[in-house]
Coordinates of C-alpha atoms and ligand atoms in Angstrom, one line a residue:
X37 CA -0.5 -19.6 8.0
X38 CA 2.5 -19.2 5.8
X39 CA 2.3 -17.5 2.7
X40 CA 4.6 -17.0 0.1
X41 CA 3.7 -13.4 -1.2
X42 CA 5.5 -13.9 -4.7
X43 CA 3.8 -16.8 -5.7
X44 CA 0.6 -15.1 -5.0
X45 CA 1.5 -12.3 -7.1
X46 CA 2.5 -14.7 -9.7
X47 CA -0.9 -16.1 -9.7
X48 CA -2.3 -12.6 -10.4
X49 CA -0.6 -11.8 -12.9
X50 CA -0.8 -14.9 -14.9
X51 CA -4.3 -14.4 -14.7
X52 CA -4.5 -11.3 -16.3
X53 CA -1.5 -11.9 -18.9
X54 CA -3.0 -14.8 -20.1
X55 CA -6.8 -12.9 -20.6
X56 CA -4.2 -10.5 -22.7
X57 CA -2.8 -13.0 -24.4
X58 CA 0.3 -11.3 -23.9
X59 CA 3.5 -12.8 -25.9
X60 CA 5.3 -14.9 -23.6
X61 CA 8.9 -13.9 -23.3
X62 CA 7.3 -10.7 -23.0
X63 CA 5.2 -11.3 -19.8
X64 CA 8.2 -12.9 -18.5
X65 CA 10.2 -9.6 -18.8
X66 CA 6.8 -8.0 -17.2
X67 CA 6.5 -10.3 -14.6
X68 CA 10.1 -10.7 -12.7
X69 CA 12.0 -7.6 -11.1
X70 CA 14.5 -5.7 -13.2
X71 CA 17.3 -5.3 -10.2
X72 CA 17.7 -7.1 -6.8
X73 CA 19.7 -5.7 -4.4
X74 CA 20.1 -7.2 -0.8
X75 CA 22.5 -5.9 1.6
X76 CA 23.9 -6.0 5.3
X77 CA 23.4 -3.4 7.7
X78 CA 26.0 -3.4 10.6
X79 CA 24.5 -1.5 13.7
X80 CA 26.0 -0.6 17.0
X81 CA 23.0 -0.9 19.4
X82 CA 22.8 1.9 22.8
X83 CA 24.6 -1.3 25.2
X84 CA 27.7 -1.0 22.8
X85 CA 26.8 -4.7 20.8
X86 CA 27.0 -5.1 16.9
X87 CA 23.7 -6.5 15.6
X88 CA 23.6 -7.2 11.5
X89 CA 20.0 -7.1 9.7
X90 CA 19.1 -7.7 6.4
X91 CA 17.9 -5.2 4.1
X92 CA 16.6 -4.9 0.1
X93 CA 15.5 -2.7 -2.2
X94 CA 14.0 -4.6 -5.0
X95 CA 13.2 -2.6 -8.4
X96 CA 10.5 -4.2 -10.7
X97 CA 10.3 -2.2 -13.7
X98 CA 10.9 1.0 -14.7
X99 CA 9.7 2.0 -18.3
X100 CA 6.8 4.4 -17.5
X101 CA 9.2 6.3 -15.0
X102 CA 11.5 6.2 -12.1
X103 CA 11.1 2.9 -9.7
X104 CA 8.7 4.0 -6.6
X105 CA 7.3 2.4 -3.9
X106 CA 7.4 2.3 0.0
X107 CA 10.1 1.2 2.4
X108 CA 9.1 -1.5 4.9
X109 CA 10.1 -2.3 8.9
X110 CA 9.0 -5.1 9.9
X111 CA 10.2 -9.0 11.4
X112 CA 9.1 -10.9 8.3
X113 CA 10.0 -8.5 5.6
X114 CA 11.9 -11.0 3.0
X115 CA 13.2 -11.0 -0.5
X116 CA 9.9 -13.1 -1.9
X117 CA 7.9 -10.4 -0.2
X118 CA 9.8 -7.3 -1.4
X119 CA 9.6 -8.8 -4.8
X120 CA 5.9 -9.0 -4.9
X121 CA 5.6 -5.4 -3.3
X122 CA 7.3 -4.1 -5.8
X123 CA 5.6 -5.5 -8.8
X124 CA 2.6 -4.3 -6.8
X125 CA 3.9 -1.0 -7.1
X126 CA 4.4 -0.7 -11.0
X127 CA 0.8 -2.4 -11.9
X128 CA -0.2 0.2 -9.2
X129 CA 1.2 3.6 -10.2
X130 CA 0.4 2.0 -14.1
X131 CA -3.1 1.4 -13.4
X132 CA -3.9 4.8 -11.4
X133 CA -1.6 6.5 -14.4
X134 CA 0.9 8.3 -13.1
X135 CA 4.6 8.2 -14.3
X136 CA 5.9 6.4 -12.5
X137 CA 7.5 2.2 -12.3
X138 CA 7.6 -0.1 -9.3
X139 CA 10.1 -0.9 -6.3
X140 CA 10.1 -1.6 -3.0
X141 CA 12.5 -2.3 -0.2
X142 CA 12.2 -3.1 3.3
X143 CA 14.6 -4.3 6.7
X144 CA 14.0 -7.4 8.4
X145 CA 13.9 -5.5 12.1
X146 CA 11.1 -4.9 14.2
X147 CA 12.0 -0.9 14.7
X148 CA 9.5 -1.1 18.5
X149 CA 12.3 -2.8 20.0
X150 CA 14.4 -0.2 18.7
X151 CA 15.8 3.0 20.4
X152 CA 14.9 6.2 18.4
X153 CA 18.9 6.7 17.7
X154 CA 19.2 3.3 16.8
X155 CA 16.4 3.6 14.3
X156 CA 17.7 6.7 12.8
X157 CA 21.7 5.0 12.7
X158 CA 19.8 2.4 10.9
X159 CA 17.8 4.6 8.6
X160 CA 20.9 6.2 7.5
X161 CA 23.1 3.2 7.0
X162 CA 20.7 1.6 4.4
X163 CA 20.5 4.8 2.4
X164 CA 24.0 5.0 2.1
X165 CA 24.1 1.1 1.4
X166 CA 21.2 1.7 -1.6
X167 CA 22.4 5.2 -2.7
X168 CA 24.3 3.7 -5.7
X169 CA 20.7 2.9 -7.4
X170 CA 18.4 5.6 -5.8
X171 CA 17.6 9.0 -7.5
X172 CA 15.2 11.7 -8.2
X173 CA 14.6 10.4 -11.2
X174 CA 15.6 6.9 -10.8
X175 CA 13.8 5.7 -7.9
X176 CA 12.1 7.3 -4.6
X177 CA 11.3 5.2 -1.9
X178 CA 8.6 6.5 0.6
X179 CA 6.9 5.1 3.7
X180 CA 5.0 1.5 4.2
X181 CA 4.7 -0.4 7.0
X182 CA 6.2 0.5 10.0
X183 CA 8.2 3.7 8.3
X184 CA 6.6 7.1 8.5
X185 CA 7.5 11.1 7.8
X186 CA 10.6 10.8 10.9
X187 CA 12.5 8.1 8.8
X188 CA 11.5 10.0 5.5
X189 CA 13.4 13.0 6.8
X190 CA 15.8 11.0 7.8
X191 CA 16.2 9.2 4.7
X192 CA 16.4 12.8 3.0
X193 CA 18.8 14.0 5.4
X194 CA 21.3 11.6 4.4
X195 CA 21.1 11.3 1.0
X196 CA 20.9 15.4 0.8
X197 CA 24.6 14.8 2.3
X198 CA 26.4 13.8 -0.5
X199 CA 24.0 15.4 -3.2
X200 CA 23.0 18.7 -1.7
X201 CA 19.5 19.6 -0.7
X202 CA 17.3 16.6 -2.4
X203 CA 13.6 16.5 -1.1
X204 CA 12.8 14.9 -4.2
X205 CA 14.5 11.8 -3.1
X206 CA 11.7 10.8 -1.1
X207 CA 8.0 11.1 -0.8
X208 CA 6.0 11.1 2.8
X209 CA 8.2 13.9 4.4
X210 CA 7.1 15.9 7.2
X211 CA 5.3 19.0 5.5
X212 CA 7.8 21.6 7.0
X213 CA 11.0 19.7 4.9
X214 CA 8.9 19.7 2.1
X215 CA 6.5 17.1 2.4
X216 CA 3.0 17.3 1.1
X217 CA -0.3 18.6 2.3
X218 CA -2.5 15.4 2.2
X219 CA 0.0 13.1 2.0
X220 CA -0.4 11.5 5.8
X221 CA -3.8 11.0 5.4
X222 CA -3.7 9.6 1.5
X223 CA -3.7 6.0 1.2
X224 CA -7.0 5.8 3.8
X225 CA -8.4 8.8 2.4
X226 CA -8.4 7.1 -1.1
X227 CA -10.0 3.7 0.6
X228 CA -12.6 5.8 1.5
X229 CA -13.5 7.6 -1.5
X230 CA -13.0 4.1 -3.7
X231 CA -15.3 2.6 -1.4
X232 CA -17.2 5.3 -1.7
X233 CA -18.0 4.6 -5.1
X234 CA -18.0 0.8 -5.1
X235 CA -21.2 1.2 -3.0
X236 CA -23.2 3.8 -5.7
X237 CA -22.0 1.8 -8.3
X238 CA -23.4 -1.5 -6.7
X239 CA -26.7 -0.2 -5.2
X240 CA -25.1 -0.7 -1.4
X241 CA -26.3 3.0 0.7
X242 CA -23.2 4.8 1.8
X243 CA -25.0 6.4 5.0
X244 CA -24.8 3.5 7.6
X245 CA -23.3 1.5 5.8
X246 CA -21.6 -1.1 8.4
X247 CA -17.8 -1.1 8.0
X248 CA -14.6 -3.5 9.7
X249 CA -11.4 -2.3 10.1
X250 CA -8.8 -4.9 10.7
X251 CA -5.4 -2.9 11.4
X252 CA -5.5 0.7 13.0
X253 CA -2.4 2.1 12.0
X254 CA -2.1 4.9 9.6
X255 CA -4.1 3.8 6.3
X256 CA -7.0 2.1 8.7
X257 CA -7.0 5.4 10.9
X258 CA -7.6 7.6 8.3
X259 CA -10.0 5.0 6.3
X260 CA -12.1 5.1 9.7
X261 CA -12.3 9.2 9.5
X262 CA -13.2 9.4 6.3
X263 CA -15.8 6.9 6.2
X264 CA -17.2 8.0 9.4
X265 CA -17.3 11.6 8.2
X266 CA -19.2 10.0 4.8
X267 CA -21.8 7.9 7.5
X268 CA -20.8 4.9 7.6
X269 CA -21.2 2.9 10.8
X270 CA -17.7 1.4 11.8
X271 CA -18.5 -1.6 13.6
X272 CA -14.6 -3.1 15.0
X273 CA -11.3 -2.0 14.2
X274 CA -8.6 -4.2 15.3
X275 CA -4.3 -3.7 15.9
X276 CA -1.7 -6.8 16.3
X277 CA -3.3 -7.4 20.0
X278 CA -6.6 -7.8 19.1
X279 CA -10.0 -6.0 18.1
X280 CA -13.1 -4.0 19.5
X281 CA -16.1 -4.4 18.5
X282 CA -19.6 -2.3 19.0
X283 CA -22.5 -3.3 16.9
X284 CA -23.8 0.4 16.9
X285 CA -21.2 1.5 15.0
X286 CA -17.8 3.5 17.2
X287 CA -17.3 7.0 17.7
X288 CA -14.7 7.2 15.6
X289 CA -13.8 10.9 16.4
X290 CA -13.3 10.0 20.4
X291 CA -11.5 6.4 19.3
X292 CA -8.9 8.1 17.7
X293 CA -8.3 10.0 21.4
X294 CA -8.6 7.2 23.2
X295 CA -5.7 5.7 21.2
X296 CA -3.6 9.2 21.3
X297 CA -4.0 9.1 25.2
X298 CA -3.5 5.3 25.7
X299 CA -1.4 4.3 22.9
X300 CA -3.9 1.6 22.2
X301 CA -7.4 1.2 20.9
X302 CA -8.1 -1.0 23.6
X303 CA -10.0 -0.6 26.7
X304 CA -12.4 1.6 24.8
X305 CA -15.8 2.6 26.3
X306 CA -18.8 0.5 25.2
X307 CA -16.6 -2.1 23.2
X308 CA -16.4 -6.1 23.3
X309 CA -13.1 -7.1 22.7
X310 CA -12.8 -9.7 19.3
X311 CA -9.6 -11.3 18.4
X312 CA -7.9 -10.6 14.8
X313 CA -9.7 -13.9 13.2
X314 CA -13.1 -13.3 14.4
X315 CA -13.4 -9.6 13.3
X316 CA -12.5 -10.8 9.4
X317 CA -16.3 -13.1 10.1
X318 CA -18.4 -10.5 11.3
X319 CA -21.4 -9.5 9.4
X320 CA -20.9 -6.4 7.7
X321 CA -21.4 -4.3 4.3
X322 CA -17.1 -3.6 4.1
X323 CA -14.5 -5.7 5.2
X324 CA -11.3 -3.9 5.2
X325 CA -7.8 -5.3 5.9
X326 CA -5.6 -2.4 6.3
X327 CA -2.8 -4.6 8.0
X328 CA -0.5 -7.0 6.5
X329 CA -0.7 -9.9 3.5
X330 CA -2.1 -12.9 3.0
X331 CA -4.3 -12.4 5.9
X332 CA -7.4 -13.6 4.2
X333 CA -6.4 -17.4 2.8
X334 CA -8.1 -20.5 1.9
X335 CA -8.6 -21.8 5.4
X336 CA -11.0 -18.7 6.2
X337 CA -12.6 -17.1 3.2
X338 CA -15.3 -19.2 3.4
X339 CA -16.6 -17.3 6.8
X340 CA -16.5 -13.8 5.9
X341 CA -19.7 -12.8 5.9
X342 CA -19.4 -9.2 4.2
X343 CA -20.5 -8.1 0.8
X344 CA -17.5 -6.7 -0.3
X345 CA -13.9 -6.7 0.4
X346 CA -11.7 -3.7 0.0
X347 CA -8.1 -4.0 0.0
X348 CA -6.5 -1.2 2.0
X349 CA -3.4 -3.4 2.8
X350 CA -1.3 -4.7 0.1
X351 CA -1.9 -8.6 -0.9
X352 CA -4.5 -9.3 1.5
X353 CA -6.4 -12.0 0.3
X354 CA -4.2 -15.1 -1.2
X355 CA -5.4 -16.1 -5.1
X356 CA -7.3 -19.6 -3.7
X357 CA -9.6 -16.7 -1.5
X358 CA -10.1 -15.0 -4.4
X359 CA -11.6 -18.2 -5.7
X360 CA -13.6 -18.8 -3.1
X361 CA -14.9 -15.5 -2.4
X362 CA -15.9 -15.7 -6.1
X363 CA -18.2 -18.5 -5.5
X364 CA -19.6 -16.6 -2.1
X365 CA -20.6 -13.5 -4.8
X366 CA -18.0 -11.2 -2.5
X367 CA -16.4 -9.0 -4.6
X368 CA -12.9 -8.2 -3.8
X369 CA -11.7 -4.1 -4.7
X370 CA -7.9 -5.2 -5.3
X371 CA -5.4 -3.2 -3.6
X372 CA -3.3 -1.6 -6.6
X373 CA -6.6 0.1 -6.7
X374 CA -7.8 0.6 -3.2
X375 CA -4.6 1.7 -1.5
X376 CA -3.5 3.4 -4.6
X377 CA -4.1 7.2 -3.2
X378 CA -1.3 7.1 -1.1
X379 CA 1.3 6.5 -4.6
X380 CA -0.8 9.6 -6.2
X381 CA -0.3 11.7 -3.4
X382 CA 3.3 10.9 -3.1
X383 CA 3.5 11.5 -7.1
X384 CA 2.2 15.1 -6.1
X385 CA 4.8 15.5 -3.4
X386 CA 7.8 14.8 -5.7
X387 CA 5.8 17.1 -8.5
X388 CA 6.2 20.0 -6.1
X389 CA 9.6 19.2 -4.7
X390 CA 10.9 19.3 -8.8
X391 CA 9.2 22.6 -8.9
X392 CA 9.8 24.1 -5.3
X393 CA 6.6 25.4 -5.6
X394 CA 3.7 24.0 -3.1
X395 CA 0.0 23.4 -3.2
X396 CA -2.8 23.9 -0.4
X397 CA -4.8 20.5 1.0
X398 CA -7.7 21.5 -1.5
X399 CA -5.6 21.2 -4.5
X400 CA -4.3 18.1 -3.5
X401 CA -7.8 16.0 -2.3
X402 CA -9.3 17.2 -5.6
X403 CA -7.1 15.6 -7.9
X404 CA -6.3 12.9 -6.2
X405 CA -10.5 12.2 -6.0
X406 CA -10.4 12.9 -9.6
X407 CA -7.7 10.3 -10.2
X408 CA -9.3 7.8 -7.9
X409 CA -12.9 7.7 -9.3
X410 CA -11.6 7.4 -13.0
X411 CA -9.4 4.6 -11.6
X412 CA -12.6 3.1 -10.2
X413 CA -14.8 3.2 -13.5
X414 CA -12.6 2.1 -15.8
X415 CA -12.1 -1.0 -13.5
X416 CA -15.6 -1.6 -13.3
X417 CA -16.1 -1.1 -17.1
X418 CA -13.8 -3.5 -17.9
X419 CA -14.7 -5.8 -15.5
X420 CA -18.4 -5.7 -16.2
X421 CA -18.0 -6.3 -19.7
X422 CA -17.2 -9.9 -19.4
X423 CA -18.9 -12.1 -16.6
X424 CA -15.5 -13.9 -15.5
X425 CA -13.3 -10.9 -15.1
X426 CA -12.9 -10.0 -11.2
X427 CA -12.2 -6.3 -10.3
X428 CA -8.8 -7.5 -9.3
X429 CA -7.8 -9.5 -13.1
X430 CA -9.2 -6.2 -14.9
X431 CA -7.3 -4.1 -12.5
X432 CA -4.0 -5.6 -13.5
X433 CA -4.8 -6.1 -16.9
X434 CA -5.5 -2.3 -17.6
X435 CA -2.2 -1.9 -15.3
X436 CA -0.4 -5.0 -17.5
X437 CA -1.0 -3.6 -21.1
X438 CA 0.3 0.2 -20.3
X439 CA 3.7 -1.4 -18.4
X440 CA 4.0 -4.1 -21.9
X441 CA 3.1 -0.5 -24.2
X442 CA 5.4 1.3 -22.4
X443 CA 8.5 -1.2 -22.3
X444 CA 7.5 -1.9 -27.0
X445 CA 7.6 1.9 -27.2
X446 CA 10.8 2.0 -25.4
X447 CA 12.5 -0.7 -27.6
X448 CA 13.5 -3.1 -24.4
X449 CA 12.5 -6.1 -26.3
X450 CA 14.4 -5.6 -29.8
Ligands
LIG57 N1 3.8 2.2 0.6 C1 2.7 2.8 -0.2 C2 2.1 1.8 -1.2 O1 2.3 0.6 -1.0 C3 3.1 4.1 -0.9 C4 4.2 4.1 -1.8 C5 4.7 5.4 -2.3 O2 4.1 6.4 -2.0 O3 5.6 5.4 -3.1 O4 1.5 2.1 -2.1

């Protein structure tokens, strides 16, 4: 089903801007990106051939701090898509309070049918092709889909050419070039504990609690450890090829073997295989996307049959699902809140790349817990205080009026 991801955004926003009543040139300013930049990226593949891709780094707004957000791989990355992602990113690090704005940028490339050299040539070619707007304190991308700590070292590498050693450049490094303890695990770690308290604060026991998983890479992995770790029973996790399913709940602990040894989660022991539509309809106290967008839409909200949904993946569910899963009673945990751990975490990293001076794991999962469960309660407050406000509208709404404070402060409207 096609999506456009901006639009949905849009939608969003307009949402909450209008329960602000925010002035209207203003929300306009709020709303669109500050800075577009798409560019070309020549690469000479292993058999000799020249193959050009597309690439963008998009920066939405930057008057709380330097543009941040993720860098994406992946066949459909677009500009509509990169444009929502990184508004995304400013209501995110806004709403979670940290100081930082919103970007994103991604290549149109799928990198598993590319050769590790030819994924590193093309690593380095887009940083030099976006190094004209990137900076320590201007904007540090870090890793989304498909990207990981390789292509952040990578990405450091080359920009550390021309500026001299940089790690600040980029979060989600590998720990030995100055990455983060905590980092890896972050964005699933902080699904975990928000879900963690979306179940005290609505009566739902934590300790078998059944949970799906759709997606298995590295947010959904670590979501699945946490929460098994807390007791929940994980019932199916899924990947692009399909799901497993177990009613009794998986072993998480010898999953995440099976999938080291195999490359796969499938052909697990004691599983039913599910494919990726059925697992989003299975019974269940937590539905978790943890893949891509718009993956829960009009045509299939009205078969999920979980209590609540938590967004581990970023634009999940499209704004006429959030419409119907308001009439079902399932309450959506929006992903600039859900997913936002991995952003805090990354805000650590850059903290003590500034400083050169590094923190243990501890440090770390403590205040990014304490950041997370603040996050959560003042969502809830606000949306508890007035019967038609979803988790999601008073998540961008806190997120909306700090971004419009920050930019009246700064004078960008006089
Ligand atoms: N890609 C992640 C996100 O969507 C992390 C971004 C970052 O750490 O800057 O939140």
């Amino acid at each position: 089903m096609e999506i456009n991801n901006f639009k949905a955004y849009c939608d969003q926003f307009d949402r909450a801007s209008s329960e602000l009543k925010l002035d209207k040139d203003l929300a306009t300013l709020l709303k669109y990106p500050d800075r577009e930049l798409s560019v070309d990226l020549p690469l000479v593949r292993d058999d000799k051939s020249l193959t050009v891709l597309r690439g963008y780094r998009i920066q939405h707004n930057n008057a709380r701090g330097p543009f941040k957000g993720g860098l994406r791989f992946h066949p459909c990355v677009d500009k509509d898509e990169v444009r929502a992602l990184s508004a995304l990113m400013t209501f995110k690090t806004a709403l979670i309070d940290i100081p930082f704005g919103g970007g994103k940028g991604g290549i149109q490339v799928d990198p598993e049918e590319l050769s590790t050299r030819e994924l590193e040539q093309l690593t380095r070619t887009f940083v030099r092709a976006i190094k004209p707007i990137i900076g320590v304190h201007t904007d540090i991308p870090a890793p989304d889909v498909n990207t990981n700590a390789q292509i952040m070292a990578w990405f450091m590498d080359e920009y550390s050419e021309t500026h001299g050693y940089t790690p600040g450049i980029v979060t989600g490094k590998p720990i030995s070039l100055g990455g983060s303890l905590g980092r890896e695990a972050a964005t699933g770690y902080g699904t975990s504990i928000i879900l963690r308290e979306v179940a005290q604060h609505r009566g739902i026991e934590l300790n078998g609690a059944t949970v799906v998983i759709q997606g298995f890479g590295n947010v959904g992995t670590w979501a699945a450890h946490h929460l098994h770790k807390f007791g929940c029973k994980i019932i199916a996790v899924s990947d692009r090829n399909g799901g497993i399913v177990n009613n009794n709940g998986l072993d998480i602990g010898a999953l995440l073997e099976h999938k080291k040894e195999s490359g796969s989660i499938h052909g697990f022991d004691d599983t039913e295989s599910i494919d990726n539509e059925a697992i989003l309809r299975l019974p269940c106290d937590f539905l978790i996307p943890a893949a891509l967008g718009g993956v829960i839409h009009k045509m299939n909200a009205n078969e999920l049959r979980c209590k609540v949904v938590v967004e581990a993946a970023n634009g999940p569910t499209t704004p006429p699902a959030d419409d119907i899963l308001r009439h079902k009673n399932i309450p959506v945990i929006p992903d600039i809140l859900a997913n936002s751990g991995g952003v805090v975490a990354s805000y650590y990293e850059w903290v003590q790349n500034l400083q050169q001076h590094y923190w243990d794991e501890e440090l770390v999962n403590k205040k990014l817990e304490t950041k997370l469960v603040n996050g959560f309660y003042e969502v809830a407050a606000l949306a508890h205080s007035r019967e038609e406000l979803s988790y999601r509208t008073a998540a961008f709404m806190i997120a909306i009026k700090r971004v419009a404070d920050a930019v009246t402060l700064r004078g960008r409207i006089s």
